[in-house]
Coordinates of C-alpha atoms and ligand atoms in Angstrom, one line a residue:
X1 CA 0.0 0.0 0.0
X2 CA 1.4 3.2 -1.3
X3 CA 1.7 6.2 1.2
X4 CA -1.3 8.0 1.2
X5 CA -0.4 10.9 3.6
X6 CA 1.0 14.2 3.0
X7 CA 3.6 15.7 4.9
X8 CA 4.6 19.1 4.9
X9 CA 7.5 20.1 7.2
X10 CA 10.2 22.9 8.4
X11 CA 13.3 22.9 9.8
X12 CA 14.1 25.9 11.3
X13 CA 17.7 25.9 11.4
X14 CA 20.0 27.8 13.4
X15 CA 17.5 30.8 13.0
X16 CA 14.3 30.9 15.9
X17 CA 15.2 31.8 19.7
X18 CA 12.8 29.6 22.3
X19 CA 10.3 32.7 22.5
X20 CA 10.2 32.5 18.8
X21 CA 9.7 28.8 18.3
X22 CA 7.0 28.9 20.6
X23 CA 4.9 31.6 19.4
X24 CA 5.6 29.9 15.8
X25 CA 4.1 26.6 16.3
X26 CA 1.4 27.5 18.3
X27 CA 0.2 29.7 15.7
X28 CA 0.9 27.0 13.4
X29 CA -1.5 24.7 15.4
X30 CA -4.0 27.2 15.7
X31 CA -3.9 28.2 11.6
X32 CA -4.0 24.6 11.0
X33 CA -6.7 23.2 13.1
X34 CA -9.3 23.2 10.8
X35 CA -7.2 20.4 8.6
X36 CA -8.1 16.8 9.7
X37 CA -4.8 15.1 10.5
X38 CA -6.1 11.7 8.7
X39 CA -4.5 12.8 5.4
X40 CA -2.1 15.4 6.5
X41 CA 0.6 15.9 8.9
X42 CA 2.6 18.9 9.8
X43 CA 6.4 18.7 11.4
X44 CA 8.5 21.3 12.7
X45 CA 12.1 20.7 13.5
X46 CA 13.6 24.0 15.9
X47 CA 17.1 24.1 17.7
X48 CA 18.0 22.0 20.6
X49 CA 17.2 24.6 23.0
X50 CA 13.8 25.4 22.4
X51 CA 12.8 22.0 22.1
X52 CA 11.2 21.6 25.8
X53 CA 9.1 24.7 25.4
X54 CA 7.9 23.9 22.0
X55 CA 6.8 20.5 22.8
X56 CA 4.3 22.6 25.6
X57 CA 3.2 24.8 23.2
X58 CA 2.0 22.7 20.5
X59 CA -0.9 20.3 19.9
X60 CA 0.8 17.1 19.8
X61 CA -2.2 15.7 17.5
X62 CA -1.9 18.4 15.1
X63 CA 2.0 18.7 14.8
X64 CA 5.0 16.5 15.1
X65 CA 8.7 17.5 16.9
X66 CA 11.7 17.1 15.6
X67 CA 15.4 17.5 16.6
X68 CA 18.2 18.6 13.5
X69 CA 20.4 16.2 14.7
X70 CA 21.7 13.3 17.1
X71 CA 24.5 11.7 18.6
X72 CA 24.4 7.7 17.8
X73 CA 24.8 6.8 21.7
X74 CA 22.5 7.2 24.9
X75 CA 25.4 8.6 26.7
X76 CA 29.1 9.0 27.2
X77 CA 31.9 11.2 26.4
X78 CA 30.5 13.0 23.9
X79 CA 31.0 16.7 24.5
X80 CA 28.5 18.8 22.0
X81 CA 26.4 15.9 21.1
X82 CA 22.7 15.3 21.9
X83 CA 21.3 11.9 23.2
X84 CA 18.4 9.9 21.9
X85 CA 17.3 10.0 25.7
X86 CA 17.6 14.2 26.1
X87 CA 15.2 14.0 23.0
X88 CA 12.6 11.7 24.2
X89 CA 12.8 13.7 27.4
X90 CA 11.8 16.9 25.3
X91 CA 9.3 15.0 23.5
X92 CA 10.0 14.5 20.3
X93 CA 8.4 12.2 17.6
X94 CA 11.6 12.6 15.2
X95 CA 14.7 13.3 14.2
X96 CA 16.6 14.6 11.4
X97 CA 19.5 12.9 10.1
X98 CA 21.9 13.7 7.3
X99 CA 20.3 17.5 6.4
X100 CA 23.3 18.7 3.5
X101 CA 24.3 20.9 5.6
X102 CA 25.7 18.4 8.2
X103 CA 27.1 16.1 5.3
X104 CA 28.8 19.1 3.8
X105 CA 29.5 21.5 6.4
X106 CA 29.9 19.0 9.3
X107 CA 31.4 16.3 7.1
X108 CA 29.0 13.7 8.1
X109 CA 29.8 10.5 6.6
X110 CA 27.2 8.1 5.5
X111 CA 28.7 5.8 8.5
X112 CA 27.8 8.3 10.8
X113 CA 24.5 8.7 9.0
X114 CA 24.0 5.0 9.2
X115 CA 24.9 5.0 13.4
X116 CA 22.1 7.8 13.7
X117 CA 19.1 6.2 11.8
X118 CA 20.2 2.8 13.8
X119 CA 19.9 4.7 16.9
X120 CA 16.8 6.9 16.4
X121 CA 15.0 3.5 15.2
X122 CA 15.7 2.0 18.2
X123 CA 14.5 4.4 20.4
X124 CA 11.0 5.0 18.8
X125 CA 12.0 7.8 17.3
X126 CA 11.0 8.5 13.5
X127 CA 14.1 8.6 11.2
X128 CA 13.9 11.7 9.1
X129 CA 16.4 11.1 6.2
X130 CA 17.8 13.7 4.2
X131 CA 19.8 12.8 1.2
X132 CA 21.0 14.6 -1.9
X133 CA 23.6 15.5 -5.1
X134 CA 25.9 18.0 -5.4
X135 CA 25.8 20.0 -7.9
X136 CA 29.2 18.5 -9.3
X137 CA 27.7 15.0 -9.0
X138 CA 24.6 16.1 -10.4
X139 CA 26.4 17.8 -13.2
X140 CA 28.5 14.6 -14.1
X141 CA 25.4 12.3 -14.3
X142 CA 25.7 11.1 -10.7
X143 CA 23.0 11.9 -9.3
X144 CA 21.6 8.7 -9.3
X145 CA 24.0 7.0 -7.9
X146 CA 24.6 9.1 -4.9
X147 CA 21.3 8.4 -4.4
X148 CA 21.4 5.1 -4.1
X149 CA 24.3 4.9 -2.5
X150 CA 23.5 7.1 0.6
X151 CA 20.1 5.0 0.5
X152 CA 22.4 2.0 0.5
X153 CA 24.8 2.6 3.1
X154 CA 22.6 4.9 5.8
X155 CA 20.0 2.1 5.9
X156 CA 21.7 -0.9 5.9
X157 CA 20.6 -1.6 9.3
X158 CA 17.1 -1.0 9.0
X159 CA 14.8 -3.8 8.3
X160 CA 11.7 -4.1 6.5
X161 CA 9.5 -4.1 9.5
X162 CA 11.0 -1.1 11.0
X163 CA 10.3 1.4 7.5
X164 CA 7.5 2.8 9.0
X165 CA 9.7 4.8 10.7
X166 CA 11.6 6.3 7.9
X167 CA 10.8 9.3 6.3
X168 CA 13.0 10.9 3.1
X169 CA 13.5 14.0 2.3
X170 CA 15.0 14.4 -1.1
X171 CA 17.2 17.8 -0.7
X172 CA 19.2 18.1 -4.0
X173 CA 22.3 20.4 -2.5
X174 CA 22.4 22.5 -5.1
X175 CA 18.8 23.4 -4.8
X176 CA 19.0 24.3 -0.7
X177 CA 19.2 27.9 1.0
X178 CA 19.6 31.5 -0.2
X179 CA 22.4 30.1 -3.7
X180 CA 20.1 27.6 -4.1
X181 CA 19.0 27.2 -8.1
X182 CA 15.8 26.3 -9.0
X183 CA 14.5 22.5 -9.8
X184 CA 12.5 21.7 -12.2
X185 CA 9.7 18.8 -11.6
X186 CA 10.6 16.8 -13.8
X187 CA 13.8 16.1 -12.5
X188 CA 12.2 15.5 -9.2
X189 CA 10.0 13.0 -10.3
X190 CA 13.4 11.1 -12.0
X191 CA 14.9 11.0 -8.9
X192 CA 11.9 10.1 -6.4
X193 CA 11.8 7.2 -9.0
X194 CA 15.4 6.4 -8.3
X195 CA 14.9 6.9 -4.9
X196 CA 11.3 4.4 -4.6
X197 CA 12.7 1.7 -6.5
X198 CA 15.8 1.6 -4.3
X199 CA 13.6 2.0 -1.0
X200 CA 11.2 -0.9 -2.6
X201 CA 14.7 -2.9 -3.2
X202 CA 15.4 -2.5 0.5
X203 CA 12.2 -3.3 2.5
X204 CA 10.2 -4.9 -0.2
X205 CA 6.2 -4.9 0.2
X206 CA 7.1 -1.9 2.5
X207 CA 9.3 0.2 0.5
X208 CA 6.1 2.1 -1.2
X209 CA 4.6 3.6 2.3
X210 CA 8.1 5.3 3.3
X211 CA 6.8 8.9 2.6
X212 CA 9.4 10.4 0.6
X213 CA 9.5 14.6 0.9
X214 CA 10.7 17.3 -1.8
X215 CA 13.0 19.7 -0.2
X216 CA 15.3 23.0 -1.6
X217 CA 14.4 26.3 -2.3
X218 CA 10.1 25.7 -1.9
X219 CA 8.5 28.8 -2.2
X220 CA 5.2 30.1 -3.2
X221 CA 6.0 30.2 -6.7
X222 CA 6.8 26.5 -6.9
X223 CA 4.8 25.2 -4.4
X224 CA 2.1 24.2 -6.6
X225 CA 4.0 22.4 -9.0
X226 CA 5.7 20.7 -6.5
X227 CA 2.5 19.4 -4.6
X228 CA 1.2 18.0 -8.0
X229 CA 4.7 16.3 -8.4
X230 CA 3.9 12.2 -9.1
X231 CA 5.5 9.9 -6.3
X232 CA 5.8 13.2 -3.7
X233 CA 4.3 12.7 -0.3
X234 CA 5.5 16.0 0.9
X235 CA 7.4 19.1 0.7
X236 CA 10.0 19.9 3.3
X237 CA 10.8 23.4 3.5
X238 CA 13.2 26.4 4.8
X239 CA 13.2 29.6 4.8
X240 CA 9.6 30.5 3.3
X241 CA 7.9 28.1 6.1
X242 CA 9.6 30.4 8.5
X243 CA 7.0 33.0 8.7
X244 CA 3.4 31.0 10.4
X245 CA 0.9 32.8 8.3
X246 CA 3.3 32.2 4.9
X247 CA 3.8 28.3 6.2
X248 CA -0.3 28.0 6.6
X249 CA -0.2 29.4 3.1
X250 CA 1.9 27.3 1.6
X251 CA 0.1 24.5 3.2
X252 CA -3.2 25.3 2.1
X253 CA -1.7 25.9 -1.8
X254 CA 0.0 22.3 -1.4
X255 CA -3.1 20.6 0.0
X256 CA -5.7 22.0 -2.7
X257 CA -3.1 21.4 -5.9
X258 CA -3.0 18.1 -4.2
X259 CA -6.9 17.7 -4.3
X260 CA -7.5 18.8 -8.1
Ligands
PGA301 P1 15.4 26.2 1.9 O1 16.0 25.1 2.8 O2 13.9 25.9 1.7 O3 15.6 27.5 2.6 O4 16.2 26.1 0.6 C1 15.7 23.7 2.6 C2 16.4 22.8 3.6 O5 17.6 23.1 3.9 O6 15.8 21.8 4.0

C-alpha cells in the first residue's frame, strides 16, 4: 500500500530563539486546526534549546517535533552531542539525520549517518532522512547513484519491518538555502523514482509507504508544481515556512493542488 499521507515540514535551522519557536508553532497549530490530521501531517524541527518549550506549546495531534540532529549513543563522552534519551525527554516524535548541511559543512559520513538512523529507530523515534547530489555529481550524471548509495549505506541496518519509521527527504544540495537554483519537476520526479525503487529494493512490500518529501528552495512560486509532483508525499521546507501565516499558506496551496 502506497503512502497515502501528506507531509509538509520545516526545519528551522540555526535561526528561531525559544520565545520564537513557541509563538511559531502555536500559531501554526492554531492556523491549522481546521485540517483533519487523517490525510495530512505537519512537522516542525527548531534548535536543541527550544525544544522543551515547543513541545508545551503545540498540539501534539496536530504537529510532530523534531530535533536537526543526534549523537548515535544514549550517553558517554560525547562533548557537543545530543542523546536519543535528552530528546525523548523533550518529546519529540523525530529526528533529522543527514540535512546537507551536516554532510557538507559537518562532514557527516554516510557511517555516521548510518549509526544515527540505527539509533533513532531503536528508540522509537522517527528517522527523518535527508539525502541529496551535489551540484558536481549532479552535473556529471551522478545523481543517481549518490542516491542510491546514501540509501544503500545509511539504511543498511534498517529492516523491513521497521520502514514505517523512515521518512526521506530528497534535498538536492544545489537546490538548498539563499544560492540555491531552481528545480524543475521533472527532475524530481526522476529521482523520487530512483529513490522508490531503491527503497522498494530495501524493505520490499514496505518500500512504497516510506513517505518520501521534496526539499530546496520551496517557495510560493513552486509550491504548486511541486505538490502536484507524481510519487511526492511531501514538501520539506526552509526559509519560506519560516513566517506561520506564509507556512499555513503554503500549506493550504500544497493541499488544494494536491486535491484537483
Ligand atoms: P530552503 O531550505 O527551503 O531554505 O532552501 C531547505 C532545507 O535546507 O531543508
Amino acid at each position: 500500500m502506497a503512502c497515502k499521507k501528506w507531509y509538509m515540514g520545516t526545519n528551522t535551522k540555526m535561526y528561531k530563539t525559544i520565545a520564537e519557536t513557541n509563538s511559531f508553532v502555536s500559531d501554526l497549530c492554531q492556523y491549522t486546526e481546521d485540517l483533519s490530521r487523517d490525510a495530512f501531517e505537519l512537522f516542525v524541527i527548531p534548535s536543541y534549546t527550544t525544544l522543551d518549550q515547543a513541545n508545551r506549546h503545540r498540539n501534539p495531534d496536530l504537529l510532530k517535533l523534531g530535533a536537526q540532529n543526534m549523537g548515535w549513543e544514549e550517553k558517554g563522552q560525547y562533548t557537543g552531542e545530543i542523546s536519543p534519551l535528552m530528546l525523548q525527554e523533550v518529546g519529540c516524535d523525530l529526528v533529522m539525520v543527514g540535512h546537507s548541511e551536516r554532510r557538507h559543512v559537518f562532514l557527516e559520513t554516510d557511517e555516521m549517518e548510518r549509526k544515527k538512523v540505527r539509533c533513532a529507530l531503536d528508540h522509537g523515534l522517527i528517522c527523518l532522512l535527508c539525502i541529496g547530489e551535489t551540484e558536481q555529481e549532479k552535473n556529471v550524471g551522478k545523481a543517481d547513484d549518490i542516491l542510491i548509495q546514501q540509501l544503500s549505506e545509511d539504511l543498511s541496518e534498517i529492516k523491513p519491518e521497521e520502514a514505517g519509521r523512515i521518512w526521506i527527504a530528497y534535498e538536492p544540495v544545489w537546490a538548498i538555502g539563499v544560492n540555491g537554483k531552481p528545480v524543475t519537476c521533472d527532475y524530481v520526479e526522476e529521482r523520487v523514482k530512483v529513490i522508490r525503487h531503491k527503497l522498494s529494493e530495501l524493505f520490499h512490500d514496505l518500500g512504497p509507504d516510506v513517505p518520501i518529501f521534496y526539499g530546496g528552495s520551496v517557495n510560493n512560486n513552486n509550491a504548486i508544481d511541486l505538490a502536484q509532483c507524481p510519487g511526492l508525499n511531501g514538501l520539506f521546507i526552509g526559509r519560506s515556512a519560516w513566517n506561520a501565516v506564509n507556512f499555513n499558506q503554503l500549506i493550504r496551496m500544497a493541499l488544494a493542488a494536491r486535491s484537483v
